[in-house]
Short mmCIF file of C-alpha atoms and ligand atoms in Angstrom, two decimals:
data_model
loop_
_atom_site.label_atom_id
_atom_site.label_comp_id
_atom_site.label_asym_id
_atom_site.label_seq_id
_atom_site.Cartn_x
_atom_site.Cartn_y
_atom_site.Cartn_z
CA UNK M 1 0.00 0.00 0.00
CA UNK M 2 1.05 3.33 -0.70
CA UNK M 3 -1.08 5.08 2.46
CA UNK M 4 1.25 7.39 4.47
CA UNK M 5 -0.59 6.89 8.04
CA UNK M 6 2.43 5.57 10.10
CA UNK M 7 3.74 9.24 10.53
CA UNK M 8 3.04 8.44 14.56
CA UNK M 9 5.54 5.72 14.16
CA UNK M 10 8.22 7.86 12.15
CA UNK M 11 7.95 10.72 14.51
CA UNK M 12 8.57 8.81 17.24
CA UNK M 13 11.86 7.22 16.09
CA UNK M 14 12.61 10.51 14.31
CA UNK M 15 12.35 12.12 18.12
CA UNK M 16 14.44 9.18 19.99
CA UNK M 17 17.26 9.66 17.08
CA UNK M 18 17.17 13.54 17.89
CA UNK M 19 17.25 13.64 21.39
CA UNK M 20 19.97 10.72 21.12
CA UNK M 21 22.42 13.12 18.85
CA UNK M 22 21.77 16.08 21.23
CA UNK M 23 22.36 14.05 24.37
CA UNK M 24 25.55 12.90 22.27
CA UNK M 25 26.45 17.25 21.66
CA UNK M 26 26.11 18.02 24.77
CA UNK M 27 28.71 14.97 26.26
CA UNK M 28 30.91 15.84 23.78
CA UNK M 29 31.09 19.14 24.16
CA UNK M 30 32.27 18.60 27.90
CA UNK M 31 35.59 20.19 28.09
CA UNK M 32 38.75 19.97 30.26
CA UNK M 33 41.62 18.13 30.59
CA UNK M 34 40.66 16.26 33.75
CA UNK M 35 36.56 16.13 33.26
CA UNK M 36 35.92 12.58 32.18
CA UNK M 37 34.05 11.89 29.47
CA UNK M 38 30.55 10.50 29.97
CA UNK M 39 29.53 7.38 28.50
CA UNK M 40 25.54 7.14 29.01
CA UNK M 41 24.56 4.00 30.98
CA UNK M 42 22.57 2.41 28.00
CA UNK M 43 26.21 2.54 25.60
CA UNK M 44 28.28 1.33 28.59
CA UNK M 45 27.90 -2.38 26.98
CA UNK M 46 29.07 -1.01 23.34
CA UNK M 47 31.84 1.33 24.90
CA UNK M 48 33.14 -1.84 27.04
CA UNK M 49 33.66 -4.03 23.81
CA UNK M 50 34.69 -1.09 21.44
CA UNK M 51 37.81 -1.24 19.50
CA UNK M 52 38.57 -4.61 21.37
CA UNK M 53 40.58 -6.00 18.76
CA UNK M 54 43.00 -2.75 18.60
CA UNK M 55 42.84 -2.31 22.17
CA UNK M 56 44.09 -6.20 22.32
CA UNK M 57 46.88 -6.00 19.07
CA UNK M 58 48.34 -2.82 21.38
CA UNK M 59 48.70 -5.05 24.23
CA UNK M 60 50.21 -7.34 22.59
CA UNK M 61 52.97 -5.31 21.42
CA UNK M 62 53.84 -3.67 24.56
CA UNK M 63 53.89 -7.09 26.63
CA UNK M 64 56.56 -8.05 24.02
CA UNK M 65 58.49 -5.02 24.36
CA UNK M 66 57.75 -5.33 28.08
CA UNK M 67 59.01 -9.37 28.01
CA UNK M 68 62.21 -8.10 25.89
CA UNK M 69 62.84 -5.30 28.49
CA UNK M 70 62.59 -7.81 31.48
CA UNK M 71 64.92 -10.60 30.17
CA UNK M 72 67.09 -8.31 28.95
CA UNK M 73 67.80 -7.31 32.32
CA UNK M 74 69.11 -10.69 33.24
CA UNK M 75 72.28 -9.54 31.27
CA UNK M 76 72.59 -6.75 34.12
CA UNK M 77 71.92 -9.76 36.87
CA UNK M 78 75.80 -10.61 37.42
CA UNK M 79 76.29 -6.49 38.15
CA UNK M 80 73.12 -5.62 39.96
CA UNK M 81 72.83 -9.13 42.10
CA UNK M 82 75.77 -10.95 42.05
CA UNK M 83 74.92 -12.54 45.19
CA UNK M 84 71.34 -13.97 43.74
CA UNK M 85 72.56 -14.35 40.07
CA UNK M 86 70.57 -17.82 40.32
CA UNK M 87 67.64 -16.92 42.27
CA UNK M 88 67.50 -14.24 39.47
CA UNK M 89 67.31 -16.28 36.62
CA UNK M 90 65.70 -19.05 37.65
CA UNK M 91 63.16 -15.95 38.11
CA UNK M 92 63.93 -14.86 34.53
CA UNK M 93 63.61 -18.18 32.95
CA UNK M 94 61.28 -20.51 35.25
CA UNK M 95 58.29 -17.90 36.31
CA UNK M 96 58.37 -14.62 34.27
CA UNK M 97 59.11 -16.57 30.39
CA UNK M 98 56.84 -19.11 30.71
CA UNK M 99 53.87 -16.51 32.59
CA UNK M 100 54.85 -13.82 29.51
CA UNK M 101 54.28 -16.39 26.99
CA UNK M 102 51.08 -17.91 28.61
CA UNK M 103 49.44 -14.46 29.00
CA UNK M 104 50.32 -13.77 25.58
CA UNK M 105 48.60 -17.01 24.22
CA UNK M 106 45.83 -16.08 26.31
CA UNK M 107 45.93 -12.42 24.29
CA UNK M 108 45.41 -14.20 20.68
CA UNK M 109 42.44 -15.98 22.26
CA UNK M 110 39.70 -13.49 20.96
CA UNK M 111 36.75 -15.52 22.32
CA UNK M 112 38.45 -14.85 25.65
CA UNK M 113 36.91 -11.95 27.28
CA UNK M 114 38.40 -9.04 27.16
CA UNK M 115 38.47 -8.16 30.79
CA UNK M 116 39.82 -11.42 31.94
CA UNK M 117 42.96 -10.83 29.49
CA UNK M 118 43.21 -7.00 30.80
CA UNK M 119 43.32 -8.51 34.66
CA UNK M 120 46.05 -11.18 33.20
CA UNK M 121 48.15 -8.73 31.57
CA UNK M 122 48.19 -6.69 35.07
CA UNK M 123 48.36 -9.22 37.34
CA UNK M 124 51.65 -10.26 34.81
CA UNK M 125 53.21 -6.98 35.09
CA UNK M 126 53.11 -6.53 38.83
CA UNK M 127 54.48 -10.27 39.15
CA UNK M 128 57.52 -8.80 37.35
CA UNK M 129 57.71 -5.57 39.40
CA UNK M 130 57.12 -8.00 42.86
CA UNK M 131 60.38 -10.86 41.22
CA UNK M 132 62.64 -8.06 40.51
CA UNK M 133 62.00 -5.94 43.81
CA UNK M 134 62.20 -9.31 45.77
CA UNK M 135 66.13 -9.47 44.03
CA UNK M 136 66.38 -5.78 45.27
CA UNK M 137 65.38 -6.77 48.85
CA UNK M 138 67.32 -9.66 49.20
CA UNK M 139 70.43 -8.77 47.66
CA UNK M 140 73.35 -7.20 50.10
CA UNK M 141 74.42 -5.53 46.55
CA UNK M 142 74.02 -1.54 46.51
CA UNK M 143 74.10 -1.91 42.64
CA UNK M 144 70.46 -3.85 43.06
CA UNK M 145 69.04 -0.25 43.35
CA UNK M 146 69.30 0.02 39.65
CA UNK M 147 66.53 -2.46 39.35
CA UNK M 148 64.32 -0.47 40.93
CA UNK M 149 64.48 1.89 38.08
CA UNK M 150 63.79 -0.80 35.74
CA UNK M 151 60.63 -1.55 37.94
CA UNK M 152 59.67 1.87 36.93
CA UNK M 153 59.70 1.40 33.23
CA UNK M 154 57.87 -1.59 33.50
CA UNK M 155 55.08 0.49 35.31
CA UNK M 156 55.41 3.29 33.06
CA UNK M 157 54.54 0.58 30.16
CA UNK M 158 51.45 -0.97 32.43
CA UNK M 159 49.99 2.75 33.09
CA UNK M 160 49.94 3.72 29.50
CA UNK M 161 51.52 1.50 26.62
CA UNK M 162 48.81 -1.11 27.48
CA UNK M 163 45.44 0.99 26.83
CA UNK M 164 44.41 -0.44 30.61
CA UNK M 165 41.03 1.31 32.03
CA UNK M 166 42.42 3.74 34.37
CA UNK M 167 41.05 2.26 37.60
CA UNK M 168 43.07 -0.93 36.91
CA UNK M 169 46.43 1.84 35.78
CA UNK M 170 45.90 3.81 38.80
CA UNK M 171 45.85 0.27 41.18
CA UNK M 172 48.80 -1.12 39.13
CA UNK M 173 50.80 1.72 40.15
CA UNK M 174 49.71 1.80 43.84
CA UNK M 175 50.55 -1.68 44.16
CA UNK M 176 53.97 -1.12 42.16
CA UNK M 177 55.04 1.44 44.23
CA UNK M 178 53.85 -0.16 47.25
CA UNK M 179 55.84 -3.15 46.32
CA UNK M 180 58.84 -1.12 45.06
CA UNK M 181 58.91 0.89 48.62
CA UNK M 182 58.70 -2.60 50.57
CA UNK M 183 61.66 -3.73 48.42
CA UNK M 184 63.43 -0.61 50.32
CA UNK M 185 62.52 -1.32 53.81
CA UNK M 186 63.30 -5.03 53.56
CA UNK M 187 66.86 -3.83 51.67
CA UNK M 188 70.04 -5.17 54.05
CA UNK M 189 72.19 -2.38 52.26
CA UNK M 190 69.70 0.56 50.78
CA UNK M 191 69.30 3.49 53.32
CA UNK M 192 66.22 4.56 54.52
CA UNK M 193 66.56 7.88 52.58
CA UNK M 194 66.11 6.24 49.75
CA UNK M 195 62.65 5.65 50.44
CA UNK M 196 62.31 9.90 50.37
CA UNK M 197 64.02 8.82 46.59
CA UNK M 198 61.41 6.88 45.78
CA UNK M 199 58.62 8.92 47.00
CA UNK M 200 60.12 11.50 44.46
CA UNK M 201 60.85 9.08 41.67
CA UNK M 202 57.26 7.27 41.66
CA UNK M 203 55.54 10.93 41.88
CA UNK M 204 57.59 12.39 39.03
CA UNK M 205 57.56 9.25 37.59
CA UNK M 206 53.68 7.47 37.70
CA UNK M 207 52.04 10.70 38.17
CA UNK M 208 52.08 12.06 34.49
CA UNK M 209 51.81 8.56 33.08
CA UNK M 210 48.31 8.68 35.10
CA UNK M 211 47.62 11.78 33.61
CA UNK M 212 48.61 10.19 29.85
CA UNK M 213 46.11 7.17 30.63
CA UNK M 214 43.83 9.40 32.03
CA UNK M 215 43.85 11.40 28.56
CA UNK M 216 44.20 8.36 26.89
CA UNK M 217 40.72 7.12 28.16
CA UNK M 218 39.19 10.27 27.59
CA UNK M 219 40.06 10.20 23.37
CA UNK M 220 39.14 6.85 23.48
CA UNK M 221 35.78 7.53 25.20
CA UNK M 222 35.37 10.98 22.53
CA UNK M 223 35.69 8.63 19.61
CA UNK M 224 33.11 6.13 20.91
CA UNK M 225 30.73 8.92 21.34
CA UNK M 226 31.79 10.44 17.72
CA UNK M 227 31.10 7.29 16.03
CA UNK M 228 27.81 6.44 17.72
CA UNK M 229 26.79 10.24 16.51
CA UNK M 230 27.47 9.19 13.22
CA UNK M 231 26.03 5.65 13.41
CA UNK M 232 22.71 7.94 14.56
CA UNK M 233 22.83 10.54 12.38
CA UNK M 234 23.08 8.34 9.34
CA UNK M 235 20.14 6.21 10.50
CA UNK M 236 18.37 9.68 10.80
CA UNK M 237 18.88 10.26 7.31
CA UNK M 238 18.04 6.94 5.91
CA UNK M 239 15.04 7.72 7.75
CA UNK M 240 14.33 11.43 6.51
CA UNK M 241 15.46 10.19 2.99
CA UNK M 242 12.91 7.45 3.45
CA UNK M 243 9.75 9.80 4.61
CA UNK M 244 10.55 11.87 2.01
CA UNK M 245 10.39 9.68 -0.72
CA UNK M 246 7.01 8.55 0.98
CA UNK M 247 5.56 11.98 0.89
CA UNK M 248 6.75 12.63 -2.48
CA UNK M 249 4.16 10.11 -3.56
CA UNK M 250 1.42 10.91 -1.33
CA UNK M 251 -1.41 13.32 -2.08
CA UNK M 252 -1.55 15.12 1.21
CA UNK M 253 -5.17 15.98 0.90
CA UNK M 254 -6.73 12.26 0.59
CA UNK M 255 -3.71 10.47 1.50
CA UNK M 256 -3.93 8.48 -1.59
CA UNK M 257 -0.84 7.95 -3.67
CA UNK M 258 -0.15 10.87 -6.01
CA UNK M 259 0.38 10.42 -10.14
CA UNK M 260 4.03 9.70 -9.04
CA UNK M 261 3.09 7.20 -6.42
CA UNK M 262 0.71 5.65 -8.55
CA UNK M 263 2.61 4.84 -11.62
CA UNK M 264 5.60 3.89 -9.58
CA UNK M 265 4.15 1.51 -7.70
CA UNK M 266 1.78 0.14 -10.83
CA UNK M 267 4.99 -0.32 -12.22
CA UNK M 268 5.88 -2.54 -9.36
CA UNK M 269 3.18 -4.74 -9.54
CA UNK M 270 3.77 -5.23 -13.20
CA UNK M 271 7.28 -6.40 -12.97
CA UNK M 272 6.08 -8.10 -10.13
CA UNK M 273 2.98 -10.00 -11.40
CA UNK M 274 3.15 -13.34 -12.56
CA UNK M 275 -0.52 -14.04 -13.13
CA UNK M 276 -0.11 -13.49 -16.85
CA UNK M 277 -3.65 -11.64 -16.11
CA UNK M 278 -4.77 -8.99 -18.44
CA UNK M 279 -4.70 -5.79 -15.95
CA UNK M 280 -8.02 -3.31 -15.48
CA UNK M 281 -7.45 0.38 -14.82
CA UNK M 282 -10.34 2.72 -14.37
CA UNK M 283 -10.39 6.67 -14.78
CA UNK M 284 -12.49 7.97 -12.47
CA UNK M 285 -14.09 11.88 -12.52
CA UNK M 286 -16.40 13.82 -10.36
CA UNK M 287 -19.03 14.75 -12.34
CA UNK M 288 -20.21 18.20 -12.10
CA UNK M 289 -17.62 19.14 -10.16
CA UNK M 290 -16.79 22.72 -10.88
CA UNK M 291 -20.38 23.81 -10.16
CA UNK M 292 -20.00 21.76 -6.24
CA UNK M 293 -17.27 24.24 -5.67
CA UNK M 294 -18.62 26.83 -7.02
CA UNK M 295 -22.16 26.56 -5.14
CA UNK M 296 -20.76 24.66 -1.80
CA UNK M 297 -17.02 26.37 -1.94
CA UNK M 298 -13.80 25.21 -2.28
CA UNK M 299 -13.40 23.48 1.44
CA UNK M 300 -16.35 21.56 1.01
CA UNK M 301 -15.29 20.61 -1.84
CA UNK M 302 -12.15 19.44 -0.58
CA UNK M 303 -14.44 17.45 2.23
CA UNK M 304 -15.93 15.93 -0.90
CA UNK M 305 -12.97 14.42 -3.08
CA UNK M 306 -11.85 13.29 0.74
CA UNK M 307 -14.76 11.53 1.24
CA UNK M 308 -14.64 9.63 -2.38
CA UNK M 309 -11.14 9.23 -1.93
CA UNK M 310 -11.55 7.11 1.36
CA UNK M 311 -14.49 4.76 -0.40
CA UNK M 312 -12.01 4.16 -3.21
CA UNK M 313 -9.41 3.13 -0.88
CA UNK M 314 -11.31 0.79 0.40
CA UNK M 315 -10.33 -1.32 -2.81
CA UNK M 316 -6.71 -1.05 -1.68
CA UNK M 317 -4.93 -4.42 -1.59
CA UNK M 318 -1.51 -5.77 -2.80
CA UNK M 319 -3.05 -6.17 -6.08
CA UNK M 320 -5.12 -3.43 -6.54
CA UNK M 321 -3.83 0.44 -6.83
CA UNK M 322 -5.63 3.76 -6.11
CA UNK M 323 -4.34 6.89 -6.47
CA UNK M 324 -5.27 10.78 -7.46
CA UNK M 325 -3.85 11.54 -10.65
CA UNK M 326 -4.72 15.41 -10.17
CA UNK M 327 -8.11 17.74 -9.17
CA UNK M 328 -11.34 15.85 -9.16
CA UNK M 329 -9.53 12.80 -11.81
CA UNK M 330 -9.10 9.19 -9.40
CA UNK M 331 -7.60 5.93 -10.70
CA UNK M 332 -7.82 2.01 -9.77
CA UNK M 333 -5.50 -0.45 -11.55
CA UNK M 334 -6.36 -4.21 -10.87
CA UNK M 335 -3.68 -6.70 -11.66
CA UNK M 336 -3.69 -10.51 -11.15
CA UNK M 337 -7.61 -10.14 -10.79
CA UNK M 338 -10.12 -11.82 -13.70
CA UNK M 339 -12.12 -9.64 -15.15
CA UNK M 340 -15.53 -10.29 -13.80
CA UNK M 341 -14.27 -9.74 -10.38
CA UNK M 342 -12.42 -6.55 -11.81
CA UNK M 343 -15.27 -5.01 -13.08
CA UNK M 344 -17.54 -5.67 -10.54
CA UNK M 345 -15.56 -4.07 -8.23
CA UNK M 346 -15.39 -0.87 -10.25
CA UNK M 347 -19.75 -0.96 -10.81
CA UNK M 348 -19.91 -1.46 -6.95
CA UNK M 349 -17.26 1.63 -6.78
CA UNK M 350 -19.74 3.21 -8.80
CA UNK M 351 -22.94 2.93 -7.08
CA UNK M 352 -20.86 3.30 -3.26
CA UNK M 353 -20.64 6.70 -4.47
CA UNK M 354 -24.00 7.86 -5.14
CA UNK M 355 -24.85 5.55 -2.18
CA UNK M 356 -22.67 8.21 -0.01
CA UNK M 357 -25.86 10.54 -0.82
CA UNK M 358 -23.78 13.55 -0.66
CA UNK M 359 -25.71 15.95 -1.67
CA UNK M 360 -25.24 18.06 -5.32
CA UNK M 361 -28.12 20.01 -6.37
CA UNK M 362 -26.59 21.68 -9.27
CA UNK M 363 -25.19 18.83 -10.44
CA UNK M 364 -25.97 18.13 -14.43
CA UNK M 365 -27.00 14.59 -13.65
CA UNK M 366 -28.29 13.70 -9.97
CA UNK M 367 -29.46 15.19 -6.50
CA UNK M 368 -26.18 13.78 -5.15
CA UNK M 369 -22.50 14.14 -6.03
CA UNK M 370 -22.01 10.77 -8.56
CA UNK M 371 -18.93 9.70 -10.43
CA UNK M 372 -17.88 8.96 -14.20
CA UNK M 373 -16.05 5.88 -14.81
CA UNK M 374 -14.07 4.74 -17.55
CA UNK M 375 -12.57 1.52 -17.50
CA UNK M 376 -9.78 -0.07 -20.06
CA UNK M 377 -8.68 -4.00 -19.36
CA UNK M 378 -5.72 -5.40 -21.97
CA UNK M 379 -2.32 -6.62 -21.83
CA UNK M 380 0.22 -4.13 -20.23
CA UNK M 381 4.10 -4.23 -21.18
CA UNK M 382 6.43 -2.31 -18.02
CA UNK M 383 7.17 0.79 -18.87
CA UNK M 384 4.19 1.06 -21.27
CA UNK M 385 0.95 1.41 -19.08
CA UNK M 386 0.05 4.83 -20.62
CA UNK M 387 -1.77 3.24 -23.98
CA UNK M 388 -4.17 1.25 -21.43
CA UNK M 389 -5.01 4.28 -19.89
CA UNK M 390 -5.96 6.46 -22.69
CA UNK M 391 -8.20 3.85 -23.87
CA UNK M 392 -9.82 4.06 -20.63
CA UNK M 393 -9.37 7.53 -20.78
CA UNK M 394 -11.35 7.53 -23.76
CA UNK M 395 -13.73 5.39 -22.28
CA UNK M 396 -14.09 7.69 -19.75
CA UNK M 397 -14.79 10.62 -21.99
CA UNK M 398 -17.66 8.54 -23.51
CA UNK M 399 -19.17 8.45 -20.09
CA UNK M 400 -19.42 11.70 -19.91
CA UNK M 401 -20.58 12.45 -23.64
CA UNK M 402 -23.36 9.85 -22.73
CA UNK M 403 -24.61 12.29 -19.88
CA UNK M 404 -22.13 10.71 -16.86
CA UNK M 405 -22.63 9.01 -13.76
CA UNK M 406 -21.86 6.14 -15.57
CA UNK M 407 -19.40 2.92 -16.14
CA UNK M 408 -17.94 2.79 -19.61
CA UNK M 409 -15.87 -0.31 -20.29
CA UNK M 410 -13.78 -0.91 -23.06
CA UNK M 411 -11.45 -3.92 -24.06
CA UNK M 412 -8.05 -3.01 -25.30
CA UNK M 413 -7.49 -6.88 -25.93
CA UNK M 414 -5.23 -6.99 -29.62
CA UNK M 415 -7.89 -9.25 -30.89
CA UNK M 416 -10.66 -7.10 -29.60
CA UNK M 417 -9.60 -3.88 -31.13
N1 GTP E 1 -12.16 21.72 -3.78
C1 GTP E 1 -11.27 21.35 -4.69
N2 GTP E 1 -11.53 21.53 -5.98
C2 GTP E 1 -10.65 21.14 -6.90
C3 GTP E 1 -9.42 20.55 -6.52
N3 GTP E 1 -8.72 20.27 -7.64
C4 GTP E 1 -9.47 20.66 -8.68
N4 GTP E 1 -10.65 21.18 -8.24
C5 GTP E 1 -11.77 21.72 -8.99
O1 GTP E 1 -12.38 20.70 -9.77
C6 GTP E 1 -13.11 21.34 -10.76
C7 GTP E 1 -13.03 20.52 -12.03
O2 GTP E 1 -13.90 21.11 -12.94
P1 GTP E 1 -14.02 20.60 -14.44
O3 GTP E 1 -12.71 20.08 -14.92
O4 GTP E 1 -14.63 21.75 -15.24
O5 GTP E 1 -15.00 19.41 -14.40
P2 GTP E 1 -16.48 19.22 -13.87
O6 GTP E 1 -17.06 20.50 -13.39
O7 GTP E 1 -16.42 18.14 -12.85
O8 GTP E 1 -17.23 18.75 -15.12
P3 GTP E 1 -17.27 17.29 -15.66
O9 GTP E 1 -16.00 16.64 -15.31
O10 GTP E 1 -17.44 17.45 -17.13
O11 GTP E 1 -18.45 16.65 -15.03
C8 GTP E 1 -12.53 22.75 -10.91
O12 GTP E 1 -13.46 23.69 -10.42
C9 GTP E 1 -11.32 22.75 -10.01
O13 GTP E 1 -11.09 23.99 -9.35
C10 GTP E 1 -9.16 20.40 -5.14
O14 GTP E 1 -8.12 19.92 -4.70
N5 GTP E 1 -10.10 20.81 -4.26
#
């Protein structure tokens, strides 16, 4: 059907898409280096699985780089603990390879949810920091202090090389620095000042790589919103485009398709019909209608064609078209449909009309307002409907040369012309 009456249901998710891009404006317009970025509560399951698979490749390339920082250290083990050059690498080699690799296994599994591998990758990196300040506190070596600045680059990489959320960041350094300040205490050789050293170094140190994750978030959170605003706003267009072509093909004053609407969709049915059927059209004019507006006026005559137009529609199905060509001038097209039904449809058209008793005193041929009916029924080729309906255009012209309110039918069959 070509009826445009579902306008409640297009405003409605016309409104939800609108108030969804301006509640997307106004969150992205939040400014400030420090102001988190909103995510609404009913995105926070899209946001939590967005860019995943990036998020997941850039893990894996830091725990690499991380892996390849913390065995390369072991070269430094005979320097920095000479004493624990074995407990060291048996470290190295027996927890931290094998847990690297295994957490990096565990990163290529992408069925593997996401926030299980982000609490694997953390709990990895502060098993690393914990191994190598265990060395520090162990080892009666003053050169084992160096390792506690290689603890920092490690946390440096878990704050903001691995894209972490930055709860888990801002717990990953707590713990680290808790750990790497322990490390200190426990020390045989490392004076207490040092811990003053450390205070300094983990401030200086984890405090701006917060602030980078922190920003970090925040982008990542601004491009979720920006692509969701675009996901919306192209849905809203789809939608607009969509209504519009609608209304193009409407006749906003009886809501019956247009000339537009009607040939386009009689098209349809044509390439669509399979019936082999001859097809019917009918041309269908108000008779007498110039002297109804003249004598009743214009709006009532506008109540008038509304009130034919809503009995013809009452023919509308799949197979059967009805439309306003223009002014008083209606048309039905009937494919797939025999032609005894056809035209009994249009002669019970015909007489629901006059039946509507609306009355037309001046009218050349009744008391009420009556219509002229011409009706054509032949073969119709796509993209050649037109020479049907000027046959029942002419047909409809002898109607009203043989004093209207009247059916005229004539057969445009090739063997009956
Ligand atoms: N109220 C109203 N009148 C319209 C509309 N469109 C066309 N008309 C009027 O329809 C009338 C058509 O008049 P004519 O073409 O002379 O036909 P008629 O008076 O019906 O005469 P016959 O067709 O020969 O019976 C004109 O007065 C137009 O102004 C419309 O949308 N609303």
């Amino acid at each position: 059907m070509l009826r445009g009456r579902s306008d409640g249901v297009i405003g409605k998710a016309e409104f939800a898409m609108h108030r969804e891009i301006a509640e997307l404006d106004r969150l992205l317009a939040a400014e400030g280096v420090l102001r988190r970025v909103a995510i609404p509560s009913a995105l926070q399951q899209a946001f939590a699985t967005h860019g995943i698979a990036y998020r997941r490749h850039v893990m894996v390339l830091s725990l690499i780089a991380t892996l390849v920082l913390y065995m390369g250290f072991g070269l430094l083990d005979w320097l920095m603990v000479p004493d624990l050059v074995g407990v060291a690498l048996s470290f190295r080699f027996g927890i931290v390879l094998p847990c690297g690799l295994a957490v990096l296994y565990l990163l290529r599994q992408a069925d593997c949810p996401f926030l299980f591998q982000q609490m694997a990758v953390s709990a990895y990196l502060l098993l690393g920091v914990a191994l190598l300040a265990i060395l520090v506190g162990l080892s009666t070596s003053l050169q084992a202090l160096g390792f506690l600045i290689g603890n920092y680059a490690i946390l440096i990489c878990a704050v903001i090389a691995m894209a972490l959320p930055f709860e888990v960041a801002l717990i990953i350094a707590l713990v680290g620095f808790a750990i790497q300040t322990a490390a200190i205490v426990y020390s045989p050789v490392l004076p207490p000042i040092l811990l003053l050293h450390n205070l300094l170094t983990g401030f200086v140190i984890l405090g701006p790589a917060l602030v980078a994750n922190w920003m970090l978030e925040n982008e990542r959170r601004r491009h979720f919103l920006m692509l969701r605003r675009e996901q919306v706003r192209l849905r809203q267009l789809a939608g607009q485009r969509d209504l519009l072509g609608r209304l193009a093909a409407l006749d906003p004053l009886t809501g019956l398709a247009n000339r537009r609407g009607f040939y386009a969709a009689l098209n349809g049915d044509i390439r669509a019909d399979v019936s082999g059927l001859p097809m019917t059209v009918a041309m269908i004019d108000v008779d007498s209608f110039k002297a109804y507006n003249d004598q009743y006026g214009h709006p009532a005559g506008d109540e008038a064609l509304q009130s034919v137009a809503a009995v013809l529609d009452t023919l509308s199905e799949p197979n059967v078209r009805v439309g306003r060509l223009g002014g008083e001038e209606f048309a039905v097209a009937m494919t797939a449909l025999g032609a005894e039904a056809a035209i009994t449809r249009i002669e019970s058209l015909h007489a629901s009309i006059q039946r509507l008793g609306i009355p037309h005193h001046y009218s050349s041929t009744a008391e009420v307002l009556t219509i002229s009916v011409g009706v054509a029924r032949g073969p119709v080729r796509e993209g050649d409907i037109e020479s049907l309906f000027r046959i029942a255009d002419e047909a409809l012209y002898q109607a009203k040369r043989a004093g209207r309110n009247r059916v005229v039918i004539l057969d445009a069959t090739p063997t009956a012309q």
